Short mmCIF file of N, CA and C in Angstrom, two decimals:
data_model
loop_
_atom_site.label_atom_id
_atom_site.label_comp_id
_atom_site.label_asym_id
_atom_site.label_seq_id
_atom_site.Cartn_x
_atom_site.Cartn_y
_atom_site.Cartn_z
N UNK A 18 110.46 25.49 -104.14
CA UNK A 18 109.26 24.96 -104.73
C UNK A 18 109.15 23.45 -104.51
N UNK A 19 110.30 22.71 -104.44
CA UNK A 19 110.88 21.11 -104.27
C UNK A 19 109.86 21.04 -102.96
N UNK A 20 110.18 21.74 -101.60
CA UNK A 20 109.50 21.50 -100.52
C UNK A 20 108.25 21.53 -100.40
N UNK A 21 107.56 22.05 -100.91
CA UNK A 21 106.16 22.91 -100.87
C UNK A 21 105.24 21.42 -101.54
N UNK A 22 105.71 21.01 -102.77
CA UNK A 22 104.87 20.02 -103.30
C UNK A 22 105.15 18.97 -102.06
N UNK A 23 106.01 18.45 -101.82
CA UNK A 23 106.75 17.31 -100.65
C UNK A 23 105.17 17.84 -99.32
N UNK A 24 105.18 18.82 -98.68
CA UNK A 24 104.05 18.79 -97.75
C UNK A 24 102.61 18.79 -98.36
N UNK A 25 102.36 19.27 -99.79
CA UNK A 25 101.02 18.81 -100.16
C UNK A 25 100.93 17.28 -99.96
N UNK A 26 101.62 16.34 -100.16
CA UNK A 26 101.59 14.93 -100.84
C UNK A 26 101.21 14.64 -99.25
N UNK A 27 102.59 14.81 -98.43
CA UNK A 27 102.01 14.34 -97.29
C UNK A 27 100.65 14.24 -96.88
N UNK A 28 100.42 15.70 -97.04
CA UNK A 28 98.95 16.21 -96.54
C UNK A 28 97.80 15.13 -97.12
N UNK A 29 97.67 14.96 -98.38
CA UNK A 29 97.07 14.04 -99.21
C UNK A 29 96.95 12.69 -98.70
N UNK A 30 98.40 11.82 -98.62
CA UNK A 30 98.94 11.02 -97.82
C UNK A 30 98.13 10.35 -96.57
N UNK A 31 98.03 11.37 -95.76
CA UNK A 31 97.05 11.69 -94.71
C UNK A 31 96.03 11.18 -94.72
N UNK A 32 95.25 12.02 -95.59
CA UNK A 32 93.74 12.49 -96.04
C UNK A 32 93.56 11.12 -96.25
N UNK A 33 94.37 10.47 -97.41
CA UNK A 33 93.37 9.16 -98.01
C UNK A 33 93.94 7.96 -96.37
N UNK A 34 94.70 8.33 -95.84
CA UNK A 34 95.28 7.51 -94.61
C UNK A 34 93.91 7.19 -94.07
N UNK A 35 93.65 8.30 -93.93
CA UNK A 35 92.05 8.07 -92.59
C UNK A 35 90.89 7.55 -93.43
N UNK A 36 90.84 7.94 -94.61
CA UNK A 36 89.31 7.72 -95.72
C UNK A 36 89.43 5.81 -95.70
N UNK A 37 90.56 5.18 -95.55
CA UNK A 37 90.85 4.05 -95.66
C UNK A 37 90.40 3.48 -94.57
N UNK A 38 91.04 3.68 -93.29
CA UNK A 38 90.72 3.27 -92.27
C UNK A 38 89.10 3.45 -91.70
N UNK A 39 88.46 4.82 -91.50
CA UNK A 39 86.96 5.20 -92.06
C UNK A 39 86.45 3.65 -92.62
N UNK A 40 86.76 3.95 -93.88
CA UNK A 40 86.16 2.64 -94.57
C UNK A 40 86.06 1.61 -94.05
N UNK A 41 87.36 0.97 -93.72
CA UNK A 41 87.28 -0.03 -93.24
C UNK A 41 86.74 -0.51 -91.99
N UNK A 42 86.41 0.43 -91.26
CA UNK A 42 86.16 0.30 -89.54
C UNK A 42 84.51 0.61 -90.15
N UNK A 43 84.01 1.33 -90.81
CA UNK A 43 82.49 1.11 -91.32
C UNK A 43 82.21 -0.38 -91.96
N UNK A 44 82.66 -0.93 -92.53
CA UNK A 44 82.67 -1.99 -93.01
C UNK A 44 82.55 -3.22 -92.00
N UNK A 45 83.64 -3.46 -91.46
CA UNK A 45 83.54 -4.54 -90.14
C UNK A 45 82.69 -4.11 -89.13
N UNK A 46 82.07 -2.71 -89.03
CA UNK A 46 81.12 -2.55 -87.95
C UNK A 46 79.77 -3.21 -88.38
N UNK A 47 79.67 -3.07 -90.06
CA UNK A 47 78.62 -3.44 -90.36
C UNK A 47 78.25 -5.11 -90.06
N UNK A 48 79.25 -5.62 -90.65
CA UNK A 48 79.27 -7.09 -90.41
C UNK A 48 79.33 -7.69 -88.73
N UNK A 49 80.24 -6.94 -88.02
CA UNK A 49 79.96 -7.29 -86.84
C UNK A 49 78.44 -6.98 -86.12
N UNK A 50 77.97 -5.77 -86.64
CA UNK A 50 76.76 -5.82 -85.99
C UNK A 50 75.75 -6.31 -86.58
N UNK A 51 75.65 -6.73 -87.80
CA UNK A 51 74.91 -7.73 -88.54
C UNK A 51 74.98 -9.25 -87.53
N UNK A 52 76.16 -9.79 -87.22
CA UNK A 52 75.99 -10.96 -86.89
C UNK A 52 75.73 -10.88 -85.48
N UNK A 53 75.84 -9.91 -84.78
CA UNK A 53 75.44 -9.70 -83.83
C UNK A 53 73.68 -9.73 -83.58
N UNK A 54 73.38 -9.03 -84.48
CA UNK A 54 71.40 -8.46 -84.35
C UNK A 54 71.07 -10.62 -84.76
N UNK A 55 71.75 -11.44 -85.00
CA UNK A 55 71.31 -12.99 -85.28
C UNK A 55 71.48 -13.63 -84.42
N UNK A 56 72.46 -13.47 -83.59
CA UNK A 56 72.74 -14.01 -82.14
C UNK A 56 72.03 -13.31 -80.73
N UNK A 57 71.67 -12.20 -80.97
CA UNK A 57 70.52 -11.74 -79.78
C UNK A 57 69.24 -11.60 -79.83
N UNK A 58 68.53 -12.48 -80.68
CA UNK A 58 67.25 -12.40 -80.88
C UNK A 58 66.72 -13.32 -79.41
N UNK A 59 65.81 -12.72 -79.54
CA UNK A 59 65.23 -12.95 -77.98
C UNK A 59 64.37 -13.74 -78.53
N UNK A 60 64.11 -14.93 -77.59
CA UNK A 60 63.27 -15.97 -76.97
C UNK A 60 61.58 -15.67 -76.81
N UNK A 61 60.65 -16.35 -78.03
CA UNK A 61 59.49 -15.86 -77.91
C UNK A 61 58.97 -15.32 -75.93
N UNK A 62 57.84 -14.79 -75.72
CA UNK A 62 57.70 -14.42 -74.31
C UNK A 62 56.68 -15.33 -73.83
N UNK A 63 56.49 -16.15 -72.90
CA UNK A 63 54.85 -16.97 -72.61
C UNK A 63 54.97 -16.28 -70.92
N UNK A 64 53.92 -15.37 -71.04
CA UNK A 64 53.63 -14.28 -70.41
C UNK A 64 53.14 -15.72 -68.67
N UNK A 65 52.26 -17.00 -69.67
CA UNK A 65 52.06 -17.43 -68.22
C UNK A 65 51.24 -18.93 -68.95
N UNK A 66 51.54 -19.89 -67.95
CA UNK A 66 51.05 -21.36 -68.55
C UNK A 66 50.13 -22.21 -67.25
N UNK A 67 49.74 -23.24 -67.64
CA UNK A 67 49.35 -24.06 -66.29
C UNK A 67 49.19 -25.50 -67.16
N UNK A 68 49.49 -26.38 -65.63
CA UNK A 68 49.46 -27.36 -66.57
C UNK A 68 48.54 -28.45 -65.73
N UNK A 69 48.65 -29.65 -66.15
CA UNK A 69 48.00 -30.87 -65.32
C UNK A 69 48.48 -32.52 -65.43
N UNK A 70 48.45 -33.36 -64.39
CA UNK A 70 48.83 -34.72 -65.01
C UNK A 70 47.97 -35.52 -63.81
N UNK A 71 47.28 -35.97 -64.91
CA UNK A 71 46.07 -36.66 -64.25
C UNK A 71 46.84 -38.42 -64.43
N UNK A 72 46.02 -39.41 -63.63
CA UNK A 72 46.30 -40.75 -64.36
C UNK A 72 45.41 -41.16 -64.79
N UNK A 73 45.31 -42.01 -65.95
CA UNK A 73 44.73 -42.66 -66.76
C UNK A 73 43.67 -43.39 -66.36
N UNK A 74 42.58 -43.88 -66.55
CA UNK A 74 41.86 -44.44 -66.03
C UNK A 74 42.43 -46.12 -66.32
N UNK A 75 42.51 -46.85 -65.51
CA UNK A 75 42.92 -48.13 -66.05
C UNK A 75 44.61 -48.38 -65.83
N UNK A 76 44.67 -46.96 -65.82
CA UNK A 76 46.10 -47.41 -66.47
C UNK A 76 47.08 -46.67 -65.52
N UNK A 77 48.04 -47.07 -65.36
CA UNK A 77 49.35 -46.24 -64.07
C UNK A 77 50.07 -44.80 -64.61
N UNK A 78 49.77 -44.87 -66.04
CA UNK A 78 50.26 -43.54 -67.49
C UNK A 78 49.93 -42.29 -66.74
N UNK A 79 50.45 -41.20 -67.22
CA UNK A 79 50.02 -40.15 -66.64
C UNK A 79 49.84 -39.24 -67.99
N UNK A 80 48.65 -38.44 -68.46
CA UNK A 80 47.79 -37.83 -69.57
C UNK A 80 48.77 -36.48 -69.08
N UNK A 81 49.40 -35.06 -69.55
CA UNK A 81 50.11 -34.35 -69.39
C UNK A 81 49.65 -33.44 -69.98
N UNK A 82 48.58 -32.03 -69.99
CA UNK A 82 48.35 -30.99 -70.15
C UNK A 82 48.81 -29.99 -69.83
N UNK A 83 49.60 -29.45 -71.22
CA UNK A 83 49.96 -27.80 -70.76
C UNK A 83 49.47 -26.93 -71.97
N UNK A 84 48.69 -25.76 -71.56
CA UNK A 84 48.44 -24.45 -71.82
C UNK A 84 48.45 -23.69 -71.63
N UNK A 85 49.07 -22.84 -72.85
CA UNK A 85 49.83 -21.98 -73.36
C UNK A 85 48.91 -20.48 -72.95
N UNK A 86 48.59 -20.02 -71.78
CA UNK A 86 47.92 -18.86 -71.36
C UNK A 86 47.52 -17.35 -71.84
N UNK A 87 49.54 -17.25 -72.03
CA UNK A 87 49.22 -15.70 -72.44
C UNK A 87 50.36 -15.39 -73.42
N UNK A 88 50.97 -14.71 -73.87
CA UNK A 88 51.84 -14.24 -74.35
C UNK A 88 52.39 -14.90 -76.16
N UNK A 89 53.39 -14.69 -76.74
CA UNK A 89 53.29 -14.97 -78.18
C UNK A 89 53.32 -16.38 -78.50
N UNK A 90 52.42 -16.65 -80.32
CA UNK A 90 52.71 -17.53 -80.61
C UNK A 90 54.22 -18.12 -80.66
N UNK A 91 54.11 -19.50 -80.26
CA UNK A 91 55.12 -20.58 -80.24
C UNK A 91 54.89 -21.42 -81.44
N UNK A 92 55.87 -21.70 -82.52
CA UNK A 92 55.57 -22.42 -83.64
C UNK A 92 56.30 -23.90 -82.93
N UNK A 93 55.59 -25.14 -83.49
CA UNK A 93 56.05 -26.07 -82.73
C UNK A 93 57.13 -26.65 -83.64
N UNK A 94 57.92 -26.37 -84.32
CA UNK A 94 58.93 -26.74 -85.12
C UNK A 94 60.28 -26.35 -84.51
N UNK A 95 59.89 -24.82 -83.87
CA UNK A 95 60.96 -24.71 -83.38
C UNK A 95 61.04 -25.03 -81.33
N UNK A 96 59.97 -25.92 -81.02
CA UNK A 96 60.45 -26.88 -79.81
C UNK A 96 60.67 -27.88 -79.69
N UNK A 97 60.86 -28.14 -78.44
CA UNK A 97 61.42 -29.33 -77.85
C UNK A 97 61.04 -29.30 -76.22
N UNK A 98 59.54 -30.35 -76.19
CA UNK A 98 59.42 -30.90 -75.17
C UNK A 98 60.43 -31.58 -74.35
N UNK A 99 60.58 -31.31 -73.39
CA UNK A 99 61.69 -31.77 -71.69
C UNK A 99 60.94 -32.38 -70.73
N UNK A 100 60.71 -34.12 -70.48
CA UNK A 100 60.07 -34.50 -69.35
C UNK A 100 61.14 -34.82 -68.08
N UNK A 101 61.12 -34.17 -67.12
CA UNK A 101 62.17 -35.00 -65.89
C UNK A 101 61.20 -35.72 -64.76
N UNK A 102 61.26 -36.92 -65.12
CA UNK A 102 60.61 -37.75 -64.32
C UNK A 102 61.62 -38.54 -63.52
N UNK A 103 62.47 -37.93 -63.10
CA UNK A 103 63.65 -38.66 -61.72
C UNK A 103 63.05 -39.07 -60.88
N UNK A 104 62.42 -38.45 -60.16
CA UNK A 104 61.79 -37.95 -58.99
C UNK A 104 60.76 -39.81 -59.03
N UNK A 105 60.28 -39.52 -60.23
CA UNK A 105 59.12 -40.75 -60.17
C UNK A 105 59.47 -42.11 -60.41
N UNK A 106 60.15 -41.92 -61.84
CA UNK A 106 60.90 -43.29 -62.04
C UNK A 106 62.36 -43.08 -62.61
N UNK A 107 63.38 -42.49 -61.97
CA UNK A 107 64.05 -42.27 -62.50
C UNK A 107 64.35 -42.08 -64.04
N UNK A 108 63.58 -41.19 -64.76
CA UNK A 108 63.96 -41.42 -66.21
C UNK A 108 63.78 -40.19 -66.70
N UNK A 109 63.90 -39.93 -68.03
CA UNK A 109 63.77 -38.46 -68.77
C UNK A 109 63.57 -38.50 -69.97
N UNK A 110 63.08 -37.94 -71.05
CA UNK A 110 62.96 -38.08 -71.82
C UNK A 110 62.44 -36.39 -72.58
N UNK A 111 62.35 -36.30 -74.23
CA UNK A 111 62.37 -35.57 -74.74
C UNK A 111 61.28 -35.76 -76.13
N UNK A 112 60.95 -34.76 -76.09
CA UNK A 112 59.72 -34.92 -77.98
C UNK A 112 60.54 -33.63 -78.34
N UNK A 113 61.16 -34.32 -79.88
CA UNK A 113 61.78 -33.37 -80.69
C UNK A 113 61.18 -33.54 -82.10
N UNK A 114 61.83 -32.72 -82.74
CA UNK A 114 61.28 -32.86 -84.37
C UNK A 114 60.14 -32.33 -84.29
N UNK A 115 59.37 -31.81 -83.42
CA UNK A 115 58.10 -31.35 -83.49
C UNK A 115 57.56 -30.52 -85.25
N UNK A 116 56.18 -30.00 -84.82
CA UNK A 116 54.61 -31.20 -84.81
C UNK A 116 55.00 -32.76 -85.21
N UNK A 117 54.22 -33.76 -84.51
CA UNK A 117 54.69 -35.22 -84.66
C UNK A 117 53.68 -35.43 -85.30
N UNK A 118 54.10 -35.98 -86.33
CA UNK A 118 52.85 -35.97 -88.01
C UNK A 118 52.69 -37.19 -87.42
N UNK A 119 51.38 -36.89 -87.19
CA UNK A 119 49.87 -38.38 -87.22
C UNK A 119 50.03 -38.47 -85.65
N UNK A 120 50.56 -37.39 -84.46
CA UNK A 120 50.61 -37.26 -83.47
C UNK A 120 50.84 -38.47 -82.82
N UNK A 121 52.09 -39.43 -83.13
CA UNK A 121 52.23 -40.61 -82.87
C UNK A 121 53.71 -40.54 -82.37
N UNK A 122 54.43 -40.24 -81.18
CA UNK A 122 55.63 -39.98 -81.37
C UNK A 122 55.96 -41.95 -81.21
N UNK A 123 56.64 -42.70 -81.88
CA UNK A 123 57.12 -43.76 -81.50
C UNK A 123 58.67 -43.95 -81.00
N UNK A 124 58.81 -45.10 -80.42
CA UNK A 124 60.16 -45.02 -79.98
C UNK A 124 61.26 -44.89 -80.49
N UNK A 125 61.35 -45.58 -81.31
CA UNK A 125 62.53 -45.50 -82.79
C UNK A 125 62.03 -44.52 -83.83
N UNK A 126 61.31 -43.86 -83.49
CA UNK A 126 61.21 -42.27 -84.21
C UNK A 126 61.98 -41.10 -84.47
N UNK A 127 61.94 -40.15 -84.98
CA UNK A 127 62.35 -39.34 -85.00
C UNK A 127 61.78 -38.18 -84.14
N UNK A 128 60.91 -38.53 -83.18
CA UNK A 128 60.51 -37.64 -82.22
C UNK A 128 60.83 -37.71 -80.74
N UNK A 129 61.74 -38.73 -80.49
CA UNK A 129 62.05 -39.07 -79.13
C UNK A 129 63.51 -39.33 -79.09
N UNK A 130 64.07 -38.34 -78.10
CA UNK A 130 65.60 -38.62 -77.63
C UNK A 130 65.51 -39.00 -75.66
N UNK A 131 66.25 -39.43 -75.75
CA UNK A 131 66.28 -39.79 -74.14
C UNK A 131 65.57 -41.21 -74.07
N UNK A 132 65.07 -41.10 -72.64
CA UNK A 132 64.57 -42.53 -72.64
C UNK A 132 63.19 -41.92 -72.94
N UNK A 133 62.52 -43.28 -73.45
CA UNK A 133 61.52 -43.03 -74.38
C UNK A 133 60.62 -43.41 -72.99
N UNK A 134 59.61 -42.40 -72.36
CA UNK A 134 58.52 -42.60 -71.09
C UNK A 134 57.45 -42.40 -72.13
N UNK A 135 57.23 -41.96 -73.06
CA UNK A 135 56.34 -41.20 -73.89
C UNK A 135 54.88 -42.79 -74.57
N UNK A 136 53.67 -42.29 -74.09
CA UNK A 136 52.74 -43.68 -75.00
C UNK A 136 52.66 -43.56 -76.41
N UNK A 137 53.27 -44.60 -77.01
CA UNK A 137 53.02 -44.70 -78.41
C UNK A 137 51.87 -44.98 -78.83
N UNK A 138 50.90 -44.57 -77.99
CA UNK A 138 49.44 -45.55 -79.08
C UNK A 138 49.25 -44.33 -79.89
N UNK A 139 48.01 -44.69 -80.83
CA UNK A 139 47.28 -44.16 -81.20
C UNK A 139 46.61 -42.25 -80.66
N UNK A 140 47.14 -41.30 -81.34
CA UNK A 140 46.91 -40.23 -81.02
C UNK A 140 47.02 -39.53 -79.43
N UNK A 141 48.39 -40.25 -78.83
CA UNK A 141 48.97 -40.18 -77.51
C UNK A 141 49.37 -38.62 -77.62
N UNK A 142 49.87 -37.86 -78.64
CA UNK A 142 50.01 -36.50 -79.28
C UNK A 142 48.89 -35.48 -79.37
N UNK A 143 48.67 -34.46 -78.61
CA UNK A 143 47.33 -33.72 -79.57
C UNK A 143 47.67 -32.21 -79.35
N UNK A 144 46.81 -31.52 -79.89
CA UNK A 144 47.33 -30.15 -80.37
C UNK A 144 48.16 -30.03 -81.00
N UNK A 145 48.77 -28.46 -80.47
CA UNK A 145 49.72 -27.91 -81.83
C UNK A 145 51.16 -28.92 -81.96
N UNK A 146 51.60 -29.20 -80.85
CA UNK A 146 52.28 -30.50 -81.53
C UNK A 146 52.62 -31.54 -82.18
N UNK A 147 50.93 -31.56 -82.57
CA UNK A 147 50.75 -33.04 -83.19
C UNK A 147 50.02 -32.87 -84.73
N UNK A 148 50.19 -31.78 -84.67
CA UNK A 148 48.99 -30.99 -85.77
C UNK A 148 50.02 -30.29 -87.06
N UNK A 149 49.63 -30.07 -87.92
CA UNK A 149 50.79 -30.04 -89.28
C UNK A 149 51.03 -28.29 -89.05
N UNK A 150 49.96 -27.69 -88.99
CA UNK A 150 50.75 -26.11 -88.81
C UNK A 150 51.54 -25.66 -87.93
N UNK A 151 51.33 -26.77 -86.74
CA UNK A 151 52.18 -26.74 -85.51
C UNK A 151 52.27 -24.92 -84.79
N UNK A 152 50.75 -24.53 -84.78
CA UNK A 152 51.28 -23.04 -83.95
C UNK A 152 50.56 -22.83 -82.79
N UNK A 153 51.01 -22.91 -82.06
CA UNK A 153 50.75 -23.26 -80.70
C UNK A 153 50.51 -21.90 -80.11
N UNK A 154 48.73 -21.49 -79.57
CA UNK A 154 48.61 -19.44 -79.65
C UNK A 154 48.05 -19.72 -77.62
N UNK A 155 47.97 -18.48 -77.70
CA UNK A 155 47.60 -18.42 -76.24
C UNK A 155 45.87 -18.69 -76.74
N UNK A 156 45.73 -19.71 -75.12
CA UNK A 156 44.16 -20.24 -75.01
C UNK A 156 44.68 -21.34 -75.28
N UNK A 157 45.12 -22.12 -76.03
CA UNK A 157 45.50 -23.61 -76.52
C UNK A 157 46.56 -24.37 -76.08
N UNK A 158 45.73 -25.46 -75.86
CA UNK A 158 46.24 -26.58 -75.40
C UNK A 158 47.03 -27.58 -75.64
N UNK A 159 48.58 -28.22 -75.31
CA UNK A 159 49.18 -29.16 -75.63
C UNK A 159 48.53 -30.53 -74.99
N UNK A 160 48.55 -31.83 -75.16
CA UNK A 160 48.72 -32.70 -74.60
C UNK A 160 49.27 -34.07 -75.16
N UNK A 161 50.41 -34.13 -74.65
CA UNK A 161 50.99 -36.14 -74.42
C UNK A 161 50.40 -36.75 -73.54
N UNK A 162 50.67 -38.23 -73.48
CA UNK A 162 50.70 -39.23 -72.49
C UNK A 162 52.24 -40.08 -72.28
N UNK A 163 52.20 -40.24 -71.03
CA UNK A 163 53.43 -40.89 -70.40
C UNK A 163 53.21 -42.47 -70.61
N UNK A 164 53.88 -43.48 -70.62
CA UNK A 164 53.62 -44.42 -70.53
C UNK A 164 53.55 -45.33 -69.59
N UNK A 165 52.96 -46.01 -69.10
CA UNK A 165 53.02 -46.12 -67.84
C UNK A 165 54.03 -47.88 -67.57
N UNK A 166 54.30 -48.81 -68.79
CA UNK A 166 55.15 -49.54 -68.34
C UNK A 166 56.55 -48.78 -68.80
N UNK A 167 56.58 -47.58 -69.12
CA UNK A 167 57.95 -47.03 -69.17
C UNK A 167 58.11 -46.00 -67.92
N UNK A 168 56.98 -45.75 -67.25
CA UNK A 168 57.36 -44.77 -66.05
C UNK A 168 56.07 -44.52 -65.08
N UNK A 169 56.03 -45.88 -64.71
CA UNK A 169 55.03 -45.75 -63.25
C UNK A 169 54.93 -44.38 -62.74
N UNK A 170 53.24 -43.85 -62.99
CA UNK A 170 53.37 -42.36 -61.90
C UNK A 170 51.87 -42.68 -60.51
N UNK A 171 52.38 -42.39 -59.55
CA UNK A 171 51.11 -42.50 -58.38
C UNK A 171 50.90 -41.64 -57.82
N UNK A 172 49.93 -41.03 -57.37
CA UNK A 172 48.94 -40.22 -56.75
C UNK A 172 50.48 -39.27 -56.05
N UNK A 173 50.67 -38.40 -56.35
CA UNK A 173 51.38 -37.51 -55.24
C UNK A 173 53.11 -37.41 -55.92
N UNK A 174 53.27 -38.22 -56.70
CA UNK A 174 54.46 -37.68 -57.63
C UNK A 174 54.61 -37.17 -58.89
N UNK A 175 55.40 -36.33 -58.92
CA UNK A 175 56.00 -35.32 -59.42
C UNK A 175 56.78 -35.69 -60.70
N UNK A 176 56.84 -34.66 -61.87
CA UNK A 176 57.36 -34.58 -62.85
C UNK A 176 57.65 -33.04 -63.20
N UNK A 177 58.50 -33.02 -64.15
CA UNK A 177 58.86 -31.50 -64.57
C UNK A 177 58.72 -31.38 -66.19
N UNK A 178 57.99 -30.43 -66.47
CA UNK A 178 57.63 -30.40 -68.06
C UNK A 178 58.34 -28.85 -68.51
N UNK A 179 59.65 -29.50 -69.32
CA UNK A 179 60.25 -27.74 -70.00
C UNK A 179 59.39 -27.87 -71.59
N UNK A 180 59.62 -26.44 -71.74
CA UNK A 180 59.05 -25.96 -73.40
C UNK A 180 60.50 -25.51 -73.45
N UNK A 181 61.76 -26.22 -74.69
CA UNK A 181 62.39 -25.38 -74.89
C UNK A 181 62.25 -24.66 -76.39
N UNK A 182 62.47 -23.30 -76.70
CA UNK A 182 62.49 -22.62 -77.66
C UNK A 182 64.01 -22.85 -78.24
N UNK A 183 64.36 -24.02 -78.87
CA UNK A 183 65.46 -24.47 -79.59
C UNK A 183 66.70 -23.48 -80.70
N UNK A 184 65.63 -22.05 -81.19
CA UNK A 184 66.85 -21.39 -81.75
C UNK A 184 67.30 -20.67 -80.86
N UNK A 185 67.23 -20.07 -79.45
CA UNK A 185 67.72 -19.39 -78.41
C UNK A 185 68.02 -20.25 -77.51
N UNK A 186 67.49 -21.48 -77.28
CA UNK A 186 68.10 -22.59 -75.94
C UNK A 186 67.18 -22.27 -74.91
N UNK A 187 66.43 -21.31 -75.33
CA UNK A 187 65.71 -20.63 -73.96
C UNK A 187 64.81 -22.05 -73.46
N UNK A 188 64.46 -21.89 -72.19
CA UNK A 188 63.16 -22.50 -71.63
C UNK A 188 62.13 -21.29 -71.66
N UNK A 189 60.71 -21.49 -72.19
CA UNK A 189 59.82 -20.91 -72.41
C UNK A 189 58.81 -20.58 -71.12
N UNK A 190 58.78 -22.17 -71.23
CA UNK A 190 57.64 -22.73 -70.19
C UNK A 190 58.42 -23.62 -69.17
N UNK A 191 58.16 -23.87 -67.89
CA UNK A 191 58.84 -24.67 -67.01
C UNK A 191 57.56 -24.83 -66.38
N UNK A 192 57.12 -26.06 -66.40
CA UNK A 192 55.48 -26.22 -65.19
C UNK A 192 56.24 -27.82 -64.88
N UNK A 193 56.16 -27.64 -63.20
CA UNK A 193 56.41 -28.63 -62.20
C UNK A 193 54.69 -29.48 -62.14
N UNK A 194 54.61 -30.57 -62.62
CA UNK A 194 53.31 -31.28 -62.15
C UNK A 194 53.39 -32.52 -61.34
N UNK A 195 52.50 -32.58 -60.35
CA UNK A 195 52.22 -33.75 -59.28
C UNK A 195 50.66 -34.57 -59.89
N UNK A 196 51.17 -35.79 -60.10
CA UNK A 196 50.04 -36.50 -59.99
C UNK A 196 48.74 -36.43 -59.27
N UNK A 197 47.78 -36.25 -59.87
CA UNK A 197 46.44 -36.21 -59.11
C UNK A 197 45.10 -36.95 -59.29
#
């Protein structure tokens, strides 16, 4: 009779062996795939953009239009304008912190990292960037201005304008523009 109880227990033994492990491997699956579904969220889609950079009348600055064509709203809080102006005057620069309240990015701001090419005047900012709801939909239009004693642009050179979507790192938008 000594033996008989001795292989129930085992058996038991067993039983709760696996109910433990079970548990526990449900448990860390949950959490692992929890933090997982936060780290693969995908990068709004901008189905398609176009852009423009005209020069200023008067002035050597280059005016920088891009719109947002097709695909989902972009909230502008979570971008970050990318200018690469190498090509023109060696320089680069960035608009962060977006929408730039009173569409004024200044130099010692909190809207400019890099070298500052960006015109500080008066409403150099417009659209959803510059605008307090900051939601930037297809049909609508961004536009900055460059400055032109921070980055001479002439007839036939080139700049590169990224949209990055800052909680994925993604680039959204990438439009190559030539002076015209």
């Amino acid at each position: 009779m000594v033996s008989s109880l001795r292989a129930v227990s085992s058996v038991i033994a067993t039983i709760l062996m696996v109910a433990i492990v079970v548990v526990l491997a449900a448990t860390i699956s949950v959490f692992a795939l929890g933090f997982a579904d936060e780290t693969i969220r995908p990068a709004p889609i901008v189905g398609q953009s176009s852009g423009e950079l005209v020069t200023q009348d008067g002035n050597d600055g280059g005016k920088v239009s891009i719109t947002h064509i097709a695909g989902d709203t972009l909230s502008a809080s979570n971008l970050e304008i990318a200018v690469n102006a190498q090509e023109a005057c060696e320089k680069s620069g960035r608009l962060v912190n977006l929408p730039a309240s009173g569409g004024d990015p200044v130099p010692t701001s909190e809207y400019v990292r890099g070298d500052d090419i960006f015109d500080n005047s008066y409403n150099s900012v417009s659209g959803p960037i510059g605008e307090a709801d900051g939601q930037w939909q297809a049909g609508e239009t961004i536009t900055f201005r460059l400055a032109s004693s921070e980055c001479e642009l002439n007839s036939g050179e080139s700049i590169t304008v990224r949209v990055v979507h800052m909680p994925t790192n993604s680039v959204v938008i990438e439009q190559p523009l030539t002076v015209t």
